[in-house]
Coordinates of C-alpha atoms and ligand atoms in Angstrom, one line a residue:
X1 CA -28.2 20.7 -14.7
X2 CA -26.3 18.5 -12.3
X3 CA -22.8 17.7 -13.5
X4 CA -20.5 14.8 -12.5
X5 CA -16.7 14.8 -12.6
X6 CA -14.8 12.4 -14.8
X7 CA -11.1 11.9 -14.1
X8 CA -8.3 10.0 -15.9
X9 CA -4.7 9.8 -14.7
X10 CA -1.3 9.5 -16.4
X11 CA 1.3 8.4 -13.9
X12 CA 5.0 8.5 -14.4
X13 CA 7.0 6.2 -12.2
X14 CA 10.8 6.1 -12.4
X15 CA 12.0 2.5 -12.8
X16 CA 14.3 1.2 -10.1
X17 CA 17.4 0.7 -12.2
X18 CA 21.0 1.7 -11.4
X19 CA 21.6 2.9 -15.0
X20 CA 19.6 4.9 -17.6
X21 CA 17.3 3.4 -20.2
X22 CA 19.6 3.5 -23.2
X23 CA 23.1 3.9 -21.7
X24 CA 25.1 3.0 -18.6
X25 CA 25.1 6.4 -17.0
X26 CA 24.0 6.2 -13.3
X27 CA 20.4 7.4 -12.4
X28 CA 21.5 8.6 -9.0
X29 CA 19.8 11.8 -7.7
X30 CA 21.6 15.0 -6.7
X31 CA 24.9 14.6 -8.5
X32 CA 26.8 17.7 -9.8
X33 CA 25.0 19.0 -12.9
X34 CA 25.9 17.3 -16.2
X35 CA 28.2 14.7 -14.6
X36 CA 26.0 11.6 -15.2
X37 CA 26.0 12.0 -19.0
X38 CA 27.4 10.4 -22.1
X39 CA 27.1 10.7 -25.9
X40 CA 23.9 8.7 -25.9
X41 CA 21.9 10.6 -23.2
X42 CA 23.1 14.0 -24.5
X43 CA 22.0 13.1 -28.0
X44 CA 25.3 13.3 -29.9
X45 CA 25.1 12.6 -33.6
X46 CA 25.7 8.9 -34.4
X47 CA 25.5 7.7 -30.8
X48 CA 23.4 4.5 -30.6
X49 CA 21.0 3.6 -27.7
X50 CA 21.2 0.2 -26.0
X51 CA 18.2 -1.1 -24.2
X52 CA 18.3 -1.6 -20.4
X53 CA 17.0 -5.2 -19.9
X54 CA 16.1 -4.6 -16.2
X55 CA 13.8 -1.7 -17.2
X56 CA 11.9 -4.1 -19.5
X57 CA 11.6 -6.6 -16.6
X58 CA 10.3 -4.0 -14.2
X59 CA 7.8 -2.6 -16.7
X60 CA 6.5 -6.2 -17.4
X61 CA 6.4 -6.9 -13.6
X62 CA 4.2 -3.8 -13.0
X63 CA 1.9 -5.0 -15.8
X64 CA 1.6 -8.5 -14.3
X65 CA 0.8 -7.1 -10.9
X66 CA -1.9 -4.9 -12.3
X67 CA -3.5 -7.6 -14.3
X68 CA -2.5 -6.2 -17.7
X69 CA -1.6 -8.1 -20.9
X70 CA 2.2 -8.0 -21.4
X71 CA 3.1 -7.8 -25.0
X72 CA 5.7 -10.3 -26.2
X73 CA 6.9 -7.6 -28.7
X74 CA 6.6 -3.9 -28.3
X75 CA 8.1 -0.9 -30.1
X76 CA 9.8 2.3 -29.3
X77 CA 8.9 5.4 -31.3
X78 CA 10.3 8.9 -31.5
X79 CA 8.0 11.6 -30.1
X80 CA 9.3 14.7 -31.7
X81 CA 9.3 18.1 -30.1
X82 CA 11.7 20.8 -29.2
X83 CA 12.7 21.6 -25.7
X84 CA 16.1 22.8 -24.4
X85 CA 16.4 20.0 -21.9
X86 CA 15.5 17.3 -24.6
X87 CA 18.9 16.9 -26.4
X88 CA 17.7 14.4 -29.0
X89 CA 14.9 16.7 -30.2
X90 CA 12.6 13.7 -29.5
X91 CA 11.5 11.6 -26.5
X92 CA 12.0 7.9 -27.0
X93 CA 8.6 6.5 -26.0
X94 CA 6.2 3.7 -26.9
X95 CA 3.2 4.4 -29.0
X96 CA 1.9 1.2 -30.5
X97 CA 2.2 -1.4 -29.3
X98 CA 3.2 -0.5 -25.7
X99 CA 4.8 -3.0 -23.4
X100 CA 1.4 -3.6 -21.5
X101 CA -2.2 -3.1 -22.3
X102 CA -5.4 -3.3 -20.1
X103 CA -5.5 -4.3 -16.5
X104 CA -6.8 -2.3 -13.5
X105 CA -6.7 -1.7 -9.8
X106 CA -9.6 -2.0 -7.3
X107 CA -10.5 0.9 -5.0
X108 CA -13.5 1.8 -2.8
X109 CA -15.9 4.1 -4.7
X110 CA -17.3 7.2 -2.9
X111 CA -20.5 5.3 -2.1
X112 CA -18.5 2.6 -0.4
X113 CA -18.9 0.0 -3.1
X114 CA -16.0 -1.8 -4.7
X115 CA -14.8 -0.3 -8.0
X116 CA -12.2 -1.1 -10.5
X117 CA -10.2 1.6 -12.2
X118 CA -9.3 0.2 -15.6
X119 CA -5.9 0.8 -17.2
X120 CA -5.5 1.7 -20.8
X121 CA -1.8 1.0 -21.1
X122 CA 1.6 1.0 -19.6
X123 CA 4.5 2.2 -21.8
X124 CA 8.2 2.8 -21.3
X125 CA 9.9 6.1 -22.1
X126 CA 12.9 8.2 -21.2
X127 CA 12.8 11.2 -18.9
X128 CA 14.0 14.7 -20.1
X129 CA 16.7 16.8 -18.4
X130 CA 16.1 19.8 -16.3
X131 CA 16.1 23.5 -17.0
X132 CA 17.4 25.6 -14.1
X133 CA 16.4 29.3 -14.3
X134 CA 19.0 31.6 -12.8
X135 CA 16.9 34.7 -12.1
X136 CA 19.9 36.7 -10.8
X137 CA 21.9 36.3 -14.0
X138 CA 18.9 36.3 -16.2
X139 CA 19.9 33.0 -17.9
X140 CA 18.6 29.4 -18.1
X141 CA 21.0 26.5 -17.5
X142 CA 20.4 22.9 -18.6
X143 CA 21.2 19.9 -16.5
X144 CA 21.1 16.6 -18.4
X145 CA 21.7 14.2 -15.5
X146 CA 18.1 13.1 -15.6
X147 CA 17.9 12.8 -19.4
X148 CA 17.5 9.2 -20.3
X149 CA 16.2 8.0 -16.9
X150 CA 13.8 5.1 -17.4
X151 CA 10.1 5.7 -16.7
X152 CA 6.9 3.9 -17.1
X153 CA 3.8 5.8 -17.9
X154 CA 0.6 4.2 -16.6
X155 CA -2.5 5.6 -18.3
X156 CA -5.9 4.9 -16.7
X157 CA -9.3 4.9 -18.4
X158 CA -11.5 7.9 -17.3
X159 CA -13.0 5.8 -14.5
X160 CA -12.4 8.0 -11.5
X161 CA -15.2 10.2 -10.1
X162 CA -13.7 12.4 -7.3
X163 CA -10.5 13.7 -5.8
X164 CA -10.8 11.2 -3.0
X165 CA -11.0 8.2 -5.4
X166 CA -8.0 9.6 -7.4
X167 CA -5.9 9.9 -4.3
X168 CA -6.9 6.4 -3.0
X169 CA -6.0 5.0 -6.4
X170 CA -2.6 6.7 -6.5
X171 CA -1.8 5.7 -2.9
X172 CA -2.6 2.1 -3.7
X173 CA -0.7 2.1 -7.0
X174 CA 2.3 3.8 -5.3
X175 CA 2.3 1.2 -2.5
X176 CA 2.1 -1.7 -4.9
X177 CA 4.9 -0.5 -7.2
X178 CA 7.2 0.2 -4.3
X179 CA 6.5 -3.2 -2.7
X180 CA 7.2 -4.8 -6.0
X181 CA 10.5 -2.9 -6.3
X182 CA 9.4 -1.5 -9.7
X183 CA 10.1 2.0 -8.4
X184 CA 11.5 3.5 -5.3
X185 CA 8.7 6.0 -5.5
X186 CA 10.4 9.0 -3.8
X187 CA 7.9 11.7 -4.8
X188 CA 10.0 14.6 -3.6
X189 CA 12.7 13.4 -6.1
X190 CA 10.2 13.2 -8.9
X191 CA 10.2 9.4 -9.0
X192 CA 6.4 9.2 -9.0
X193 CA 4.3 12.0 -10.5
X194 CA 1.0 12.4 -12.2
X195 CA -0.9 14.3 -14.8
X196 CA -4.6 14.7 -14.0
X197 CA -7.3 14.9 -16.7
X198 CA -10.6 16.4 -15.4
X199 CA -13.9 17.0 -17.2
X200 CA -17.5 17.5 -16.2
X201 CA -20.6 16.0 -17.9
X202 CA -24.3 15.9 -17.1
X203 CA -24.8 13.3 -14.5
X204 CA -25.7 9.9 -16.1
X205 CA -24.4 10.9 -19.5
X206 CA -22.1 8.5 -21.2
X207 CA -20.4 11.1 -23.4
X208 CA -17.1 12.7 -22.2
X209 CA -16.9 16.4 -21.6
X210 CA -14.0 18.7 -22.6
X211 CA -11.1 18.1 -20.3
X212 CA -8.4 20.2 -18.6
X213 CA -5.1 18.4 -18.1
X214 CA -3.1 19.4 -15.1
X215 CA 0.6 18.5 -15.5
X216 CA 3.2 17.0 -13.2
X217 CA 1.7 16.8 -9.7
X218 CA 4.2 15.3 -7.3
X219 CA 2.2 14.9 -4.1
X220 CA -1.0 13.2 -3.2
X221 CA -2.2 16.4 -1.5
X222 CA -1.7 18.5 -4.6
X223 CA -3.5 16.0 -6.7
X224 CA -6.5 16.3 -4.4
X225 CA -6.4 20.1 -4.3
X226 CA -5.9 20.4 -8.1
X227 CA -8.8 18.2 -8.9
X228 CA -11.1 20.0 -6.5
X229 CA -10.1 23.4 -7.8
X230 CA -10.5 22.3 -11.4
X231 CA -14.0 20.8 -10.7
X232 CA -15.0 24.1 -9.1
X233 CA -13.5 26.2 -11.9
X234 CA -15.3 24.1 -14.7
X235 CA -18.6 24.1 -12.8
X236 CA -18.4 27.9 -12.7
X237 CA -17.8 28.1 -16.4
X238 CA -20.8 25.9 -17.2
X239 CA -23.0 27.6 -14.6
X240 CA -22.3 30.9 -16.4
X241 CA -23.3 29.4 -19.7
X242 CA -19.8 29.2 -21.0
X243 CA -17.7 26.4 -22.7
X244 CA -14.7 24.7 -21.0
X245 CA -11.7 24.8 -23.3
X246 CA -9.4 21.9 -23.8
X247 CA -6.3 23.1 -22.1
X248 CA -3.0 22.0 -20.5
X249 CA -2.8 23.5 -17.0
X250 CA -0.2 24.0 -14.3
X251 CA -1.1 23.7 -10.6
X252 CA 0.2 26.6 -8.5
X253 CA 0.5 24.9 -5.1
X254 CA 1.2 28.1 -3.3
X255 CA -2.1 29.7 -4.6
X256 CA -4.0 26.4 -4.8
X257 CA -5.1 27.2 -8.3
X258 CA -4.7 25.9 -11.8
X259 CA -3.3 28.1 -14.5
X260 CA -3.4 27.6 -18.3
X261 CA -0.1 26.6 -20.0
X262 CA -1.4 26.1 -23.5
X263 CA -4.7 25.5 -25.4
X264 CA -5.6 22.6 -27.7
X265 CA -4.9 24.9 -30.7
X266 CA -1.3 25.1 -29.6
X267 CA -1.1 21.3 -28.9
X268 CA 2.0 19.6 -30.2
X269 CA 2.0 17.4 -33.3
X270 CA 4.6 14.9 -32.2
X271 CA 5.0 13.2 -35.6
X272 CA 5.5 9.9 -33.9
X273 CA 7.5 7.4 -36.0
X274 CA 9.3 4.1 -35.1
X275 CA 12.7 4.6 -33.6
X276 CA 15.0 3.0 -36.1
X277 CA 17.9 2.7 -33.7
X278 CA 16.3 0.2 -31.4
X279 CA 15.1 -3.3 -32.1
X280 CA 11.6 -4.4 -30.9
X281 CA 11.4 -5.0 -27.1
X282 CA 11.0 -8.7 -26.4
X283 CA 9.4 -10.2 -23.4
X284 CA 9.8 -14.0 -23.7
X285 CA 7.3 -16.5 -22.2
X286 CA 10.1 -17.8 -20.0
X287 CA 10.7 -14.3 -18.6
X288 CA 7.0 -13.8 -18.0
X289 CA 6.8 -17.1 -16.1
X290 CA 9.7 -16.1 -13.9
X291 CA 8.3 -12.7 -13.2
X292 CA 4.9 -14.2 -12.4
X293 CA 6.5 -16.7 -9.9
X294 CA 8.3 -13.8 -8.2
X295 CA 5.2 -11.8 -7.9
X296 CA 4.1 -11.4 -4.2
X297 CA 0.6 -12.3 -3.2
X298 CA -1.9 -9.5 -4.0
X299 CA -3.9 -7.9 -1.1
X300 CA -7.0 -9.6 -2.5
X301 CA -5.4 -13.0 -2.6
X302 CA -4.0 -12.6 0.9
X303 CA -7.4 -11.6 2.2
X304 CA -9.0 -14.6 0.6
X305 CA -6.4 -16.9 2.0
X306 CA -6.8 -15.5 5.6
X307 CA -10.5 -15.9 5.5
X308 CA -10.0 -19.4 4.3
X309 CA -7.9 -20.0 7.4
X310 CA -11.0 -19.1 9.5
X311 CA -10.0 -15.5 10.4
X312 CA -12.6 -12.9 10.9
X313 CA -13.0 -10.1 8.4
X314 CA -11.6 -7.5 10.7
X315 CA -8.6 -9.6 11.7
X316 CA -7.7 -10.2 8.0
X317 CA -8.0 -6.4 7.3
X318 CA -5.8 -5.6 10.4
X319 CA -3.1 -8.0 9.3
X320 CA -3.1 -6.5 5.8
X321 CA -3.1 -2.9 7.0
X322 CA -0.3 -3.0 9.6
X323 CA 3.1 -3.1 8.0
X324 CA 4.8 -6.4 8.7
X325 CA 1.8 -7.9 10.5
X326 CA 1.0 -10.4 7.7
X327 CA 4.5 -11.6 7.4
X328 CA 4.7 -12.0 11.2
X329 CA 1.5 -14.0 11.1
X330 CA 2.7 -16.2 8.3
X331 CA 5.9 -17.0 10.1
X332 CA 4.1 -17.9 13.3
X333 CA 1.6 -19.9 11.4
X334 CA 4.4 -21.8 9.7
X335 CA 5.9 -22.5 13.1
X336 CA 2.7 -24.5 13.8
X337 CA 0.3 -22.1 15.5
X338 CA -3.5 -22.4 15.1
X339 CA -4.4 -19.5 12.7
X340 CA -7.4 -18.4 14.7
X341 CA -5.7 -18.4 18.0
X342 CA -2.8 -16.6 16.5
X343 CA -5.0 -13.9 14.9
X344 CA -6.8 -13.4 18.2
X345 CA -3.5 -13.0 20.1
X346 CA -2.2 -10.6 17.6
X347 CA -5.4 -8.6 17.4
X348 CA -6.0 -8.3 21.1
X349 CA -2.5 -8.1 22.6
X350 CA 0.4 -8.1 20.2
X351 CA -0.4 -5.5 17.6
X352 CA -1.8 -3.0 20.2
X353 CA 1.5 -3.6 22.1
X354 CA 3.6 -2.9 18.9
X355 CA 1.6 0.2 18.2
X356 CA 2.1 1.5 21.7
X357 CA 5.8 0.9 21.3
X358 CA 5.9 2.4 17.8
X359 CA 7.7 -0.6 16.5
X360 CA 7.0 -3.1 13.7
X361 CA 6.0 -6.7 14.6
X362 CA 9.0 -8.1 12.9
X363 CA 11.3 -5.9 14.9
X364 CA 9.9 -7.2 18.2
X365 CA 12.1 -9.3 20.4
X366 CA 9.1 -11.6 20.7
X367 CA 9.8 -13.6 17.5
X368 CA 7.0 -15.4 15.5
X369 CA 8.2 -18.7 16.9
X370 CA 7.6 -17.5 20.5
X371 CA 4.1 -16.4 19.4
X372 CA 3.4 -19.8 18.0
X373 CA 4.5 -21.3 21.4
X374 CA 2.2 -18.9 23.2
X375 CA -0.7 -19.8 21.0
X376 CA 0.0 -23.4 21.7
X377 CA -0.1 -22.8 25.5
X378 CA -3.4 -21.0 25.1
X379 CA -4.7 -23.8 22.9
X380 CA -4.0 -26.7 25.2
X381 CA -5.4 -24.9 28.3
X382 CA -2.0 -24.5 30.0
X383 CA -2.4 -20.7 30.1
X384 CA -5.8 -19.0 30.6
X385 CA -6.8 -15.8 28.9
X386 CA -6.3 -13.7 32.0
X387 CA -2.9 -15.1 32.7
X388 CA -1.8 -14.4 29.1
X389 CA -3.0 -10.9 29.4
X390 CA -1.1 -10.5 32.6
X391 CA 2.1 -11.9 31.2
X392 CA 1.9 -10.5 27.7
X393 CA 3.6 -7.1 28.2
X394 CA 6.7 -8.7 29.8
X395 CA 6.9 -11.6 27.3
X396 CA 6.6 -9.2 24.3
X397 CA 9.0 -6.6 25.7
X398 CA 11.7 -9.1 26.8
X399 CA 11.2 -11.7 24.1
X400 CA 10.8 -14.4 26.7
X401 CA 9.9 -18.0 25.8
X402 CA 6.4 -18.5 27.3
X403 CA 6.8 -22.2 27.7
X404 CA 9.9 -21.6 29.9
X405 CA 8.2 -18.9 31.9
X406 CA 5.3 -21.2 32.6
X407 CA 7.7 -24.0 33.7
X408 CA 10.0 -21.8 35.8
X409 CA 7.2 -19.9 37.5
X410 CA 4.7 -22.8 37.9
X411 CA 2.1 -20.8 36.1
X412 CA 0.3 -23.7 34.3
X413 CA -3.4 -23.6 34.8
X414 CA -4.6 -26.3 37.2
X415 CA -6.2 -29.0 35.1
X416 CA -6.5 -31.6 37.9
X417 CA -10.2 -31.6 38.8
X418 CA -9.6 -33.0 42.2
X419 CA -7.1 -30.3 43.0
X420 CA -9.5 -27.6 41.7
X421 CA -12.5 -29.0 43.7
X422 CA -10.4 -28.9 46.8
X423 CA -9.7 -25.2 46.3
X424 CA -13.4 -24.5 45.7
X425 CA -14.3 -26.4 48.9
X426 CA -11.8 -24.3 50.9
X427 CA -13.3 -21.1 49.5
X428 CA -16.8 -22.1 50.4
X429 CA -15.6 -23.1 53.9
X430 CA -13.9 -19.8 54.5
X431 CA -16.9 -17.8 53.3
X432 CA -20.0 -19.4 54.9
X433 CA -22.0 -16.1 54.8
X434 CA -21.6 -15.6 51.0
X435 CA -22.1 -19.3 50.3
X436 CA -25.4 -19.1 52.2
X437 CA -26.5 -16.0 50.3
X438 CA -25.8 -17.8 47.0
X439 CA -27.9 -20.7 48.2
X440 CA -30.7 -18.3 48.9
X441 CA -30.6 -17.2 45.3
X442 CA -28.2 -14.2 45.2
X443 CA -26.4 -15.5 42.1
X444 CA -24.3 -12.4 41.7
X445 CA -22.3 -13.3 44.8
X446 CA -20.7 -16.1 42.8
X447 CA -18.2 -13.8 41.1
X448 CA -17.0 -12.7 44.5
X449 CA -16.3 -16.4 45.3
X450 CA -14.6 -16.9 42.0
X451 CA -12.4 -14.0 42.7
X452 CA -11.4 -15.6 46.0
X453 CA -10.7 -18.9 44.3
X454 CA -8.5 -17.2 41.6
X455 CA -6.5 -15.6 44.4
X456 CA -6.2 -18.9 46.3
X457 CA -4.9 -20.6 43.1
X458 CA -2.6 -17.7 42.3
X459 CA -4.5 -17.2 39.1
X460 CA -4.0 -20.8 37.9
X461 CA -7.7 -21.7 38.0
X462 CA -9.8 -21.2 34.9
X463 CA -12.6 -18.8 36.0
X464 CA -15.5 -20.5 34.2
X465 CA -14.6 -23.9 35.6
X466 CA -13.9 -22.4 39.0
X467 CA -17.5 -21.1 39.0
X468 CA -18.9 -24.5 38.2
X469 CA -16.9 -26.2 40.9
X470 CA -17.9 -23.5 43.5
X471 CA -21.6 -24.1 42.7
X472 CA -21.0 -27.8 43.3
X473 CA -19.2 -27.2 46.5
X474 CA -21.9 -24.9 47.8
X475 CA -24.6 -27.4 46.8
X476 CA -22.8 -30.0 48.8
X477 CA -22.6 -27.6 51.8
X478 CA -18.8 -27.3 51.6
X479 CA -18.4 -31.1 52.1
X480 CA -15.4 -32.8 50.5
Ligands
ADP501 P1 -3.4 12.6 -24.2 O1 -2.3 11.7 -24.6 O2 -3.6 13.7 -25.2 O3 -3.2 13.1 -22.8 P2 -5.2 10.4 -23.9 O4 -6.4 10.1 -24.8 O5 -4.1 9.4 -24.0 O6 -4.8 11.8 -24.2 O7 -5.8 10.4 -22.5 C1 -5.0 10.7 -21.4 C2 -5.8 10.5 -20.1 O8 -6.9 11.4 -20.1 C3 -6.3 9.1 -19.9 O9 -6.1 8.8 -18.5 C4 -7.8 9.3 -20.2 O10 -8.5 8.4 -19.4 C5 -8.0 10.7 -19.7 N1 -9.1 11.4 -20.4 C6 -9.3 11.4 -21.8 N2 -10.4 12.1 -22.1 C7 -10.9 12.6 -20.9 C8 -12.0 13.4 -20.5 N3 -12.9 13.9 -21.4 N4 -12.2 13.6 -19.2 C9 -11.4 13.1 -18.3 N5 -10.4 12.3 -18.6 C10 -10.1 12.1 -19.9
MG502 MG1 -1.7 13.4 -21.5
ZN503 ZN1 24.4 8.4 -20.8

């Protein structure tokens, strides 16, 4: 029987706050063990938590950007379990209702079609501390600096079908949350990590199979490897006629294998109950409105806007993919440049130049205002395509004002027809043999004559118009 993978993700992102979720201890990374602690985050009897308002804002902001419903009122619960680095004996988390419900994020499916990975919920919770095993002394130490650090957990529906889709989803989500400032997203410091749920089912079935849950992956590469390993492992179990067990697994990145931590039978009973020390979390309509106004344009919205300005598909995609390109475009556009001409200049010359230099468009000395001026000179025919190509490298590198360069170097394309015709006549007169050949039907020779005319005009003739005037001059036998 052919089986298909079904994957759901639970992502923990550390909220970008200076202080912890329920106290004012700093969230900084790498401090001396147990220095960023107080009676609240070490779970002293009688210490009372106080809600970090910025954490709520960031969680709501993530929800808005992901198209989720943000609840005006949500609750914290105690999720009870024992662990040495969990000083309260419970994690303060949200069960029902969480701060956000629903929403989703679009990715490309494996068959290339567009697909939306739905979200089940986003809830807030505090992080645990850290156990440090000292092998040499044979003891375990506890560092509570991280205890109480604010997290959101984003839970997807099981809508993902492969490791590639999972990694694309995670990269997109990570990029979005970092851009929003919801998290700093430094994965090596544990600020963005993910649990992966994988099961197999007969292709086409709508029932879910039994899943393995791989805990705490902190790199995109490990996520991909762990999923592929788990799919192979479960396929092997089914192929041998066995049953996959519901298990919590650990991914050993050195071996590239998953290993069982505990089975369903050993699963925790968390005895969730409402945390009596905290009032309900409120998100007012006014706050939501402010957050919505602060939200940057989504990639989908930006793409639609660019296409509306008359850009080609590929150009819109390019501007969205290159870091800083869209912002550069918007600024140059705001300075009055024609969007299409601007997009063409950026696509053909400016972005390739930036890439060669390994610099972002916004760091270039050729500021958006100068690009607008260049687009203007292209638009009114002052500078021809070829001239722009010739000048571009210098303009971009030195941040020169193109209008000034044109003025100082007399580079403007010749627009006076009389002057142009005179140049054509001189070329025909100087090359009687070639002109005769053209007259006899050797049309290809015209490009030779156009070349001569470009040279004579120091590149200031427009090649297509030059060709037309040359034909005219040849027809008139080089007469004036
Ligand atoms: P738990 O809290 O025990 O981990 P949830 O029901 O909250 O369980 O599900 C957690 C994640 O696992 C979600 O992302 C969900 O989509 C995913 N998931 C649930 N069942 C399956 C399954 N059979 N196969 C793959 N993913 C699953
Ligand atoms: Mg889980
Ligand atoms: Zn504290």
